[in-house]
Amino acid sequence: MRILHTSDWHLGRSFHRVNMLGAQAGFIGHLVATAREREADVVVVSGDVYDRAVPPLAAVELFDDALHRLADVGIPTVMISGNHDSARRLGVGAGLIGRAGIHLRTAPAACGEPVILADGHGDVAFYGLPYLEPALVKDELGVKRAGHEAVLGAAMERVRADLAARPPGTRSVVLAHAFVTGGEASDSERDITVGGVAAVPSGVFDGVDYAALGHLHGSQAISERVRYSGSPLPYSFSESAHRKSMWLVDLGPAGEITAERIDCPVPRPLARIRGAIETLLDDPELAAHEDSWVEATLTDPVRPDDPMARLCERFPHTLSLVFDPERAPEDPDVSYAKRLEGRTDQQIAEDFVTHVRGAGPDEREQAVLRAAFDTVRTDETLREVAR
């Protein structure tokens, strides 16, 4: 069975101040054309269809168009909700839409109820595990303690139980939206840390033939059978080195896996350039980036006059301007943002406690801080979904 694996469309999201709906529509066209031309048997979409729980109307219209185009080519599609989606909104009408071959899986309780598709070698069971917010689904999944590994493990127990009851030789594919250990993150994914832990081990997917993952925006293989498709478009300059693509996976009669990367259309390349402003304006080696979306980091010791306008004369698509004067680390003028770079909210809070009282928090206080951050993040998720 030939599977076209994609995820993280983030319909409605912009790239800095650039509206990406046109590029997103171009990707949908590319997806449908690829599925038809490469004779895919099924398309799987592993979450974050939208960029937020209540998407703008233009994004909803684009999603509606995507559903119609996928249904028109007659290739079944299995789709789950991600942490940016409202599972209940995305799942509205799933029963009716399923009659057209578009199978939406957004309910945690139904993760052990697969979509069954068949090829010349028998059945393939596709299990859709929507994003599982631990605090919201632990009771539903019978988990005592909220945590990503615990809820995903409970969901996979249901998958394995259902698979064990099926005829021998039934192959299996799991769609999941999670941060798996070994995956490389970027700046554009929303933090899903719970209890100080965001990642789950890849072994949680043992026992299935292929795990089609979403959430991380870089296409990558955690193992032969566990892969992220990545987002089809860039959503931050931290993705400047990404090769945006989808996976075309052939699932053999005995569960063998072969995978090929299918490149996605690039609306405009990304470039991160760094140096003093005069160097950036004069360096001939930077000519290759003059038509790129540019993030420029200026290292001048004194902020130059009107830097954005000057940079745009050479790089008209400059979208981000960062000031990072080259100073010694002990220089008192090193920026606060620079000192915080790469540190988590938990680490910053612990540093603050240390600064105020001269001693860092003990284990009990660390747990209190961690619980506070988890509560705030969960409350924000609930408010967004309830809107």
Short mmCIF file of C-alpha atoms in Angstrom, two decimals:
data_model
loop_
_atom_site.label_atom_id
_atom_site.label_comp_id
_atom_site.label_asym_id
_atom_site.label_seq_id
_atom_site.Cartn_x
_atom_site.Cartn_y
_atom_site.Cartn_z
CA MET A 1 0.00 0.00 0.00
CA ARG A 2 1.36 3.39 -0.99
CA ILE A 3 0.93 6.09 1.66
CA LEU A 4 1.46 9.82 1.17
CA HIS A 5 2.31 11.24 4.61
CA THR A 6 1.99 14.95 5.39
CA SER A 7 1.22 17.12 8.42
CA ASP A 8 1.35 20.59 9.98
CA TRP A 9 -0.36 22.58 7.25
CA HIS A 10 -1.15 25.40 9.74
CA LEU A 11 -3.75 26.89 7.42
CA GLY A 12 -4.23 30.57 8.23
CA ARG A 13 -0.73 31.14 9.58
CA SER A 14 1.45 33.93 8.22
CA PHE A 15 5.23 34.08 7.95
CA HIS A 16 6.16 37.23 9.83
CA ARG A 17 3.99 39.77 7.97
CA VAL A 18 3.60 37.69 4.79
CA ASN A 19 0.18 36.13 4.15
CA MET A 20 0.79 32.45 3.34
CA LEU A 21 -2.68 31.47 2.11
CA GLY A 22 -1.57 31.58 -1.52
CA ALA A 23 1.42 29.35 -0.79
CA GLN A 24 -0.79 27.04 1.27
CA ALA A 25 -3.24 26.76 -1.62
CA GLY A 26 -0.29 25.97 -3.90
CA PHE A 27 0.75 23.17 -1.56
CA ILE A 28 -2.77 21.69 -1.53
CA GLY A 29 -2.69 21.60 -5.33
CA HIS A 30 0.74 19.95 -5.21
CA LEU A 31 -0.49 17.38 -2.67
CA VAL A 32 -3.48 16.38 -4.78
CA ALA A 33 -1.43 16.23 -7.98
CA THR A 34 1.27 14.13 -6.28
CA ALA A 35 -1.27 11.72 -4.82
CA ARG A 36 -2.78 11.22 -8.27
CA GLU A 37 0.44 11.07 -10.31
CA ARG A 38 2.33 8.81 -7.88
CA GLU A 39 -0.75 6.58 -7.49
CA ALA A 40 -1.03 6.88 -3.72
CA ASP A 41 -3.53 4.52 -2.12
CA VAL A 42 -4.10 6.79 0.88
CA VAL A 43 -3.16 10.26 2.14
CA VAL A 44 -2.48 10.69 5.87
CA VAL A 45 -2.43 14.11 7.55
CA SER A 46 -0.93 13.98 11.05
CA GLY A 47 -2.41 17.04 12.71
CA ASP A 48 -2.21 20.83 12.89
CA VAL A 49 -4.44 21.29 9.89
CA TYR A 50 -5.18 24.80 11.15
CA ASP A 51 -2.92 27.20 13.01
CA ARG A 52 -5.38 27.98 15.78
CA ALA A 53 -8.54 26.61 17.33
CA VAL A 54 -10.76 29.27 15.73
CA PRO A 55 -9.26 29.73 12.26
CA PRO A 56 -10.03 32.67 9.97
CA LEU A 57 -12.71 32.19 7.33
CA ALA A 58 -10.19 32.13 4.48
CA ALA A 59 -8.39 29.20 6.12
CA VAL A 60 -11.68 27.31 6.57
CA GLU A 61 -12.52 27.87 2.92
CA LEU A 62 -9.11 26.53 1.88
CA PHE A 63 -9.61 23.44 4.05
CA ASP A 64 -13.04 22.92 2.51
CA ASP A 65 -11.47 23.14 -0.95
CA ALA A 66 -8.79 20.62 0.08
CA LEU A 67 -11.43 18.14 1.25
CA HIS A 68 -13.35 18.42 -2.01
CA ARG A 69 -10.23 18.01 -4.14
CA LEU A 70 -9.04 14.97 -2.20
CA ALA A 71 -12.49 13.41 -2.42
CA ASP A 72 -12.68 14.13 -6.17
CA VAL A 73 -9.51 12.14 -6.92
CA GLY A 74 -10.99 9.17 -5.08
CA ILE A 75 -8.00 8.57 -2.81
CA PRO A 76 -8.95 7.90 0.83
CA THR A 77 -7.60 10.37 3.37
CA VAL A 78 -7.06 9.83 7.10
CA MET A 79 -6.60 12.99 9.16
CA ILE A 80 -6.11 13.75 12.87
CA SER A 81 -6.25 16.94 14.92
CA GLY A 82 -3.07 18.49 16.33
CA ASN A 83 -2.31 20.71 19.29
CA HIS A 84 -3.13 23.85 17.27
CA ASP A 85 -6.52 22.50 16.15
CA SER A 86 -9.80 22.44 18.01
CA ALA A 87 -10.50 18.71 17.90
CA ARG A 88 -14.25 19.17 18.27
CA ARG A 89 -14.49 21.82 15.57
CA LEU A 90 -12.33 19.88 13.14
CA GLY A 91 -14.35 16.74 13.79
CA VAL A 92 -17.76 18.27 13.06
CA GLY A 93 -19.48 16.24 10.37
CA ALA A 94 -16.84 13.49 10.46
CA GLY A 95 -19.43 10.77 9.92
CA LEU A 96 -20.82 12.38 6.79
CA ILE A 97 -17.41 13.38 5.47
CA GLY A 98 -16.23 9.80 5.98
CA ARG A 99 -18.73 8.65 3.34
CA ALA A 100 -16.68 10.62 0.82
CA GLY A 101 -13.50 8.82 1.87
CA ILE A 102 -12.17 11.58 4.16
CA HIS A 103 -11.73 10.05 7.61
CA LEU A 104 -11.35 12.59 10.43
CA ARG A 105 -10.09 11.18 13.72
CA THR A 106 -10.32 13.76 16.52
CA ALA A 107 -11.80 11.88 19.53
CA PRO A 108 -9.26 10.41 22.00
CA ALA A 109 -11.69 7.68 23.06
CA ALA A 110 -11.83 6.34 19.49
CA CYS A 111 -8.08 5.86 19.05
CA GLY A 112 -8.51 2.08 19.03
CA GLU A 113 -11.09 2.20 16.21
CA PRO A 114 -9.18 2.11 12.91
CA VAL A 115 -10.01 3.00 9.36
CA ILE A 116 -9.63 -0.27 7.46
CA LEU A 117 -8.31 -0.08 3.90
CA ALA A 118 -7.32 -3.05 1.76
CA ASP A 119 -4.86 -3.77 -1.02
CA GLY A 120 -3.99 -6.96 -2.88
CA HIS A 121 -2.26 -8.36 0.20
CA GLY A 122 -5.02 -7.83 2.75
CA ASP A 123 -6.16 -5.23 5.27
CA VAL A 124 -4.25 -2.24 6.61
CA ALA A 125 -5.59 -0.69 9.83
CA PHE A 126 -5.05 3.07 10.16
CA TYR A 127 -5.30 4.26 13.76
CA GLY A 128 -5.73 8.01 14.30
CA LEU A 129 -4.35 9.31 17.61
CA PRO A 130 -5.22 13.02 17.79
CA TYR A 131 -3.07 15.28 19.92
CA LEU A 132 -3.57 14.09 23.50
CA GLU A 133 -3.37 16.96 25.99
CA PRO A 134 -2.52 15.00 29.15
CA ALA A 135 -4.54 17.04 31.65
CA LEU A 136 -7.65 16.86 29.45
CA VAL A 137 -7.60 13.17 28.39
CA LYS A 138 -6.01 11.28 31.30
CA ASP A 139 -9.36 10.35 32.86
CA GLU A 140 -10.85 9.37 29.52
CA LEU A 141 -7.89 7.08 28.85
CA GLY A 142 -7.75 5.73 32.40
CA VAL A 143 -4.38 7.28 33.27
CA LYS A 144 -3.76 8.28 36.89
CA ARG A 145 -0.95 10.78 36.32
CA ALA A 146 -0.98 13.36 33.52
CA GLY A 147 2.01 13.07 31.20
CA HIS A 148 2.63 12.69 27.48
CA GLU A 149 4.19 9.24 27.71
CA ALA A 150 1.40 7.94 29.95
CA VAL A 151 -1.53 9.09 27.78
CA LEU A 152 0.14 8.11 24.51
CA GLY A 153 1.04 4.74 26.01
CA ALA A 154 -2.58 4.20 27.06
CA ALA A 155 -3.77 5.08 23.57
CA MET A 156 -1.28 2.65 22.04
CA GLU A 157 -2.50 -0.10 24.38
CA ARG A 158 -5.93 0.31 22.80
CA VAL A 159 -4.34 0.18 19.35
CA ARG A 160 -2.47 -3.05 20.13
CA ALA A 161 -5.54 -4.63 21.71
CA ASP A 162 -7.63 -3.94 18.62
CA LEU A 163 -4.85 -5.10 16.28
CA ALA A 164 -4.41 -8.35 18.23
CA ALA A 165 -8.09 -9.17 17.68
CA ARG A 166 -7.79 -8.78 13.89
CA PRO A 167 -6.86 -11.52 11.41
CA PRO A 168 -3.17 -12.48 11.37
CA GLY A 169 -1.21 -10.51 8.81
CA THR A 170 -3.22 -7.31 9.26
CA ARG A 171 -0.78 -4.46 8.78
CA SER A 172 -0.98 -1.27 10.82
CA VAL A 173 -0.31 2.46 10.54
CA VAL A 174 -0.61 4.94 13.43
CA LEU A 175 -1.05 8.68 12.95
CA ALA A 176 0.09 10.65 16.00
CA HIS A 177 0.84 14.25 16.92
CA ALA A 178 3.60 14.35 19.52
CA PHE A 179 7.22 15.24 20.30
CA VAL A 180 9.20 12.00 20.07
CA THR A 181 12.64 11.68 21.62
CA GLY A 182 15.34 12.17 19.02
CA GLY A 183 13.31 14.61 16.97
CA GLU A 184 14.82 17.98 16.07
CA ALA A 185 12.59 20.93 16.97
CA SER A 186 12.42 24.45 15.55
CA ASP A 187 11.21 27.80 16.90
CA SER A 188 7.80 27.55 15.27
CA GLU A 189 6.27 24.65 17.23
CA ARG A 190 4.12 25.48 20.22
CA ASP A 191 5.53 24.23 23.53
CA ILE A 192 3.70 21.13 24.80
CA THR A 193 5.86 20.52 27.89
CA VAL A 194 4.05 18.90 30.81
CA GLY A 195 5.76 18.30 34.13
CA GLY A 196 9.04 19.42 32.64
CA VAL A 197 8.83 16.78 29.89
CA ALA A 198 7.74 17.27 26.28
CA ALA A 199 9.16 14.21 24.52
CA VAL A 200 8.06 10.56 24.53
CA PRO A 201 10.26 7.61 23.55
CA SER A 202 9.84 6.20 20.06
CA GLY A 203 9.37 2.75 21.61
CA VAL A 204 5.81 3.74 22.50
CA PHE A 205 4.97 2.90 18.86
CA ASP A 206 6.46 -0.60 18.95
CA GLY A 207 4.22 -3.21 17.37
CA VAL A 208 2.92 -1.18 14.42
CA ASP A 209 4.34 -1.15 10.92
CA TYR A 210 4.52 2.63 10.46
CA ALA A 211 4.06 5.68 12.69
CA ALA A 212 3.19 8.79 10.68
CA LEU A 213 4.03 11.68 12.99
CA GLY A 214 3.17 15.35 13.10
CA HIS A 215 4.17 18.31 15.32
CA LEU A 216 7.85 18.89 14.50
CA HIS A 217 8.30 21.04 11.40
CA GLY A 218 11.43 19.41 10.02
CA SER A 219 11.08 16.27 7.89
CA GLN A 220 13.02 13.53 9.69
CA ALA A 221 13.19 9.81 10.33
CA ILE A 222 13.39 8.83 13.99
CA SER A 223 13.72 5.25 12.74
CA GLU A 224 12.76 3.35 9.61
CA ARG A 225 9.21 3.00 10.88
CA VAL A 226 8.78 6.27 12.81
CA ARG A 227 8.91 9.45 10.72
CA TYR A 228 7.91 13.12 10.75
CA SER A 229 6.80 14.58 7.44
CA GLY A 230 7.42 18.12 8.72
CA SER A 231 5.46 21.19 7.68
CA PRO A 232 5.13 21.77 3.92
CA LEU A 233 6.01 25.46 4.34
CA PRO A 234 8.36 27.37 6.64
CA TYR A 235 6.89 29.25 9.60
CA SER A 236 10.06 30.64 11.21
CA PHE A 237 13.60 31.47 10.16
CA SER A 238 14.80 28.59 12.33
CA GLU A 239 13.54 26.42 9.44
CA SER A 240 15.90 28.03 6.92
CA ALA A 241 17.90 24.81 6.51
CA HIS A 242 14.83 22.57 6.19
CA ARG A 243 14.02 20.70 3.02
CA LYS A 244 10.23 20.89 2.97
CA SER A 245 8.77 17.61 1.82
CA MET A 246 6.29 14.76 2.28
CA TRP A 247 7.00 11.05 2.71
CA LEU A 248 5.82 8.60 0.05
CA VAL A 249 5.85 5.31 1.94
CA ASP A 250 5.36 1.87 0.40
CA LEU A 251 4.08 -0.67 2.93
CA GLY A 252 4.89 -4.17 1.71
CA PRO A 253 2.83 -7.35 2.15
CA ALA A 254 4.77 -8.37 5.27
CA GLY A 255 5.09 -4.84 6.67
CA GLU A 256 8.28 -3.90 4.83
CA ILE A 257 8.90 -0.16 4.56
CA THR A 258 10.45 1.87 1.78
CA ALA A 259 10.20 5.66 1.88
CA GLU A 260 10.89 8.48 -0.57
CA ARG A 261 10.88 12.21 0.12
CA ILE A 262 8.71 14.29 -2.20
CA ASP A 263 9.72 17.95 -2.24
CA CYS A 264 7.08 20.65 -1.69
CA PRO A 265 6.91 23.91 -3.68
CA VAL A 266 9.09 26.66 -2.23
CA PRO A 267 7.37 30.08 -2.44
CA ARG A 268 10.64 31.87 -1.67
CA PRO A 269 13.91 30.64 -0.11
CA LEU A 270 14.89 31.71 3.41
CA ALA A 271 18.19 33.30 4.33
CA ARG A 272 19.75 34.24 7.66
CA ILE A 273 22.55 36.75 7.21
CA ARG A 274 24.77 38.26 9.88
CA GLY A 275 27.33 41.04 10.11
CA ALA A 276 27.85 44.79 10.23
CA ILE A 277 25.38 46.62 8.02
CA GLU A 278 27.99 47.92 5.58
CA THR A 279 29.31 44.39 5.14
CA LEU A 280 25.83 43.06 4.41
CA LEU A 281 25.19 45.80 1.88
CA ASP A 282 28.49 45.31 0.05
CA ASP A 283 29.39 41.61 0.28
CA PRO A 284 29.12 40.11 -3.25
CA GLU A 285 28.69 36.60 -1.82
CA LEU A 286 25.28 37.63 -0.47
CA ALA A 287 23.91 38.30 -3.96
CA ALA A 288 22.30 34.83 -3.92
CA HIS A 289 19.97 36.01 -1.13
CA GLU A 290 18.68 39.18 -2.78
CA ASP A 291 15.40 37.50 -3.74
CA SER A 292 15.04 35.53 -0.49
CA TRP A 293 13.02 36.19 2.62
CA VAL A 294 15.76 37.52 4.86
CA GLU A 295 16.45 37.65 8.57
CA ALA A 296 19.35 40.06 9.11
CA THR A 297 21.33 40.10 12.35
CA LEU A 298 23.34 43.31 12.71
CA THR A 299 26.52 43.12 14.76
CA ASP A 300 27.39 46.84 14.66
CA PRO A 301 28.46 48.05 18.13
CA VAL A 302 26.13 51.05 17.69
CA ARG A 303 22.71 50.66 16.12
CA PRO A 304 22.91 52.14 12.59
CA ASP A 305 20.48 54.73 11.27
CA ASP A 306 17.41 53.49 9.40
CA PRO A 307 18.73 49.92 9.03
CA MET A 308 15.57 48.27 7.65
CA ALA A 309 15.14 50.73 4.80
CA ARG A 310 18.81 50.44 3.89
CA LEU A 311 18.74 46.64 3.93
CA CYS A 312 15.56 46.55 1.85
CA GLU A 313 17.31 48.45 -0.92
CA ARG A 314 19.46 45.37 -1.52
CA PHE A 315 17.25 42.68 0.07
CA PRO A 316 13.68 43.82 -0.67
CA HIS A 317 12.14 40.84 1.14
CA THR A 318 13.81 41.46 4.49
CA LEU A 319 11.27 40.44 7.13
CA SER A 320 13.19 40.30 10.39
CA LEU A 321 15.85 42.54 11.86
CA VAL A 322 17.86 41.44 14.90
CA PHE A 323 20.46 43.50 16.77
CA ASP A 324 23.29 41.53 18.34
CA PRO A 325 26.28 43.82 18.88
CA GLU A 326 29.53 41.93 19.17
CA ARG A 327 30.61 42.37 22.80
CA ALA A 328 32.53 40.33 25.32
CA PRO A 329 30.33 37.97 27.38
CA GLU A 330 31.22 39.83 30.58
CA ASP A 331 30.14 43.16 29.07
CA PRO A 332 27.25 44.53 31.23
CA ASP A 333 25.48 45.68 28.08
CA VAL A 334 24.98 42.13 26.78
CA SER A 335 21.23 42.02 26.23
CA TYR A 336 18.78 40.41 28.61
CA ALA A 337 17.28 38.48 25.69
CA LYS A 338 20.72 37.10 24.83
CA ARG A 339 21.21 35.88 28.40
CA LEU A 340 17.86 34.10 28.29
CA GLU A 341 18.41 32.51 24.89
CA GLY A 342 17.75 28.76 24.93
CA ARG A 343 16.42 28.70 28.51
CA THR A 344 12.99 27.32 29.41
CA ASP A 345 10.35 29.18 31.41
CA GLN A 346 11.09 26.85 34.32
CA GLN A 347 14.82 27.64 34.22
CA ILE A 348 14.17 31.38 34.02
CA ALA A 349 11.84 31.23 37.04
CA GLU A 350 14.39 29.23 39.01
CA ASP A 351 17.09 31.76 38.12
CA PHE A 352 14.82 34.53 39.38
CA VAL A 353 14.35 32.78 42.72
CA THR A 354 18.11 32.41 43.01
CA HIS A 355 18.65 36.09 42.17
CA VAL A 356 16.07 37.31 44.72
CA ARG A 357 17.06 35.26 47.75
CA GLY A 358 20.57 34.05 46.95
CA ALA A 359 19.69 30.34 46.82
CA GLY A 360 17.89 28.30 44.19
CA PRO A 361 14.57 26.50 44.74
CA ASP A 362 14.59 23.07 46.38
CA GLU A 363 12.84 20.03 44.85
CA ARG A 364 9.48 20.90 46.42
CA GLU A 365 9.63 24.47 45.13
CA GLN A 366 10.70 23.27 41.68
CA ALA A 367 7.62 21.04 41.62
CA VAL A 368 5.40 24.00 42.59
CA LEU A 369 6.85 26.09 39.76
CA ARG A 370 6.45 23.23 37.29
CA ALA A 371 2.82 22.70 38.32
CA ALA A 372 2.12 26.43 37.93
CA PHE A 373 3.49 26.50 34.39
CA ASP A 374 1.53 23.34 33.49
CA THR A 375 -1.68 24.84 34.88
CA VAL A 376 -1.26 28.09 32.96
CA ARG A 377 -0.55 26.27 29.70
CA THR A 378 -3.53 23.93 30.16
CA ASP A 379 -5.83 26.85 31.05
CA GLU A 380 -4.73 28.68 27.89
CA THR A 381 -5.54 25.58 25.83
CA LEU A 382 -8.99 25.28 27.42
CA ARG A 383 -9.78 28.97 26.85
CA GLU A 384 -8.75 28.77 23.21
CA VAL A 385 -10.80 25.65 22.53
CA ALA A 386 -13.84 27.05 24.38
CA ARG A 387 -13.98 30.25 22.32
#
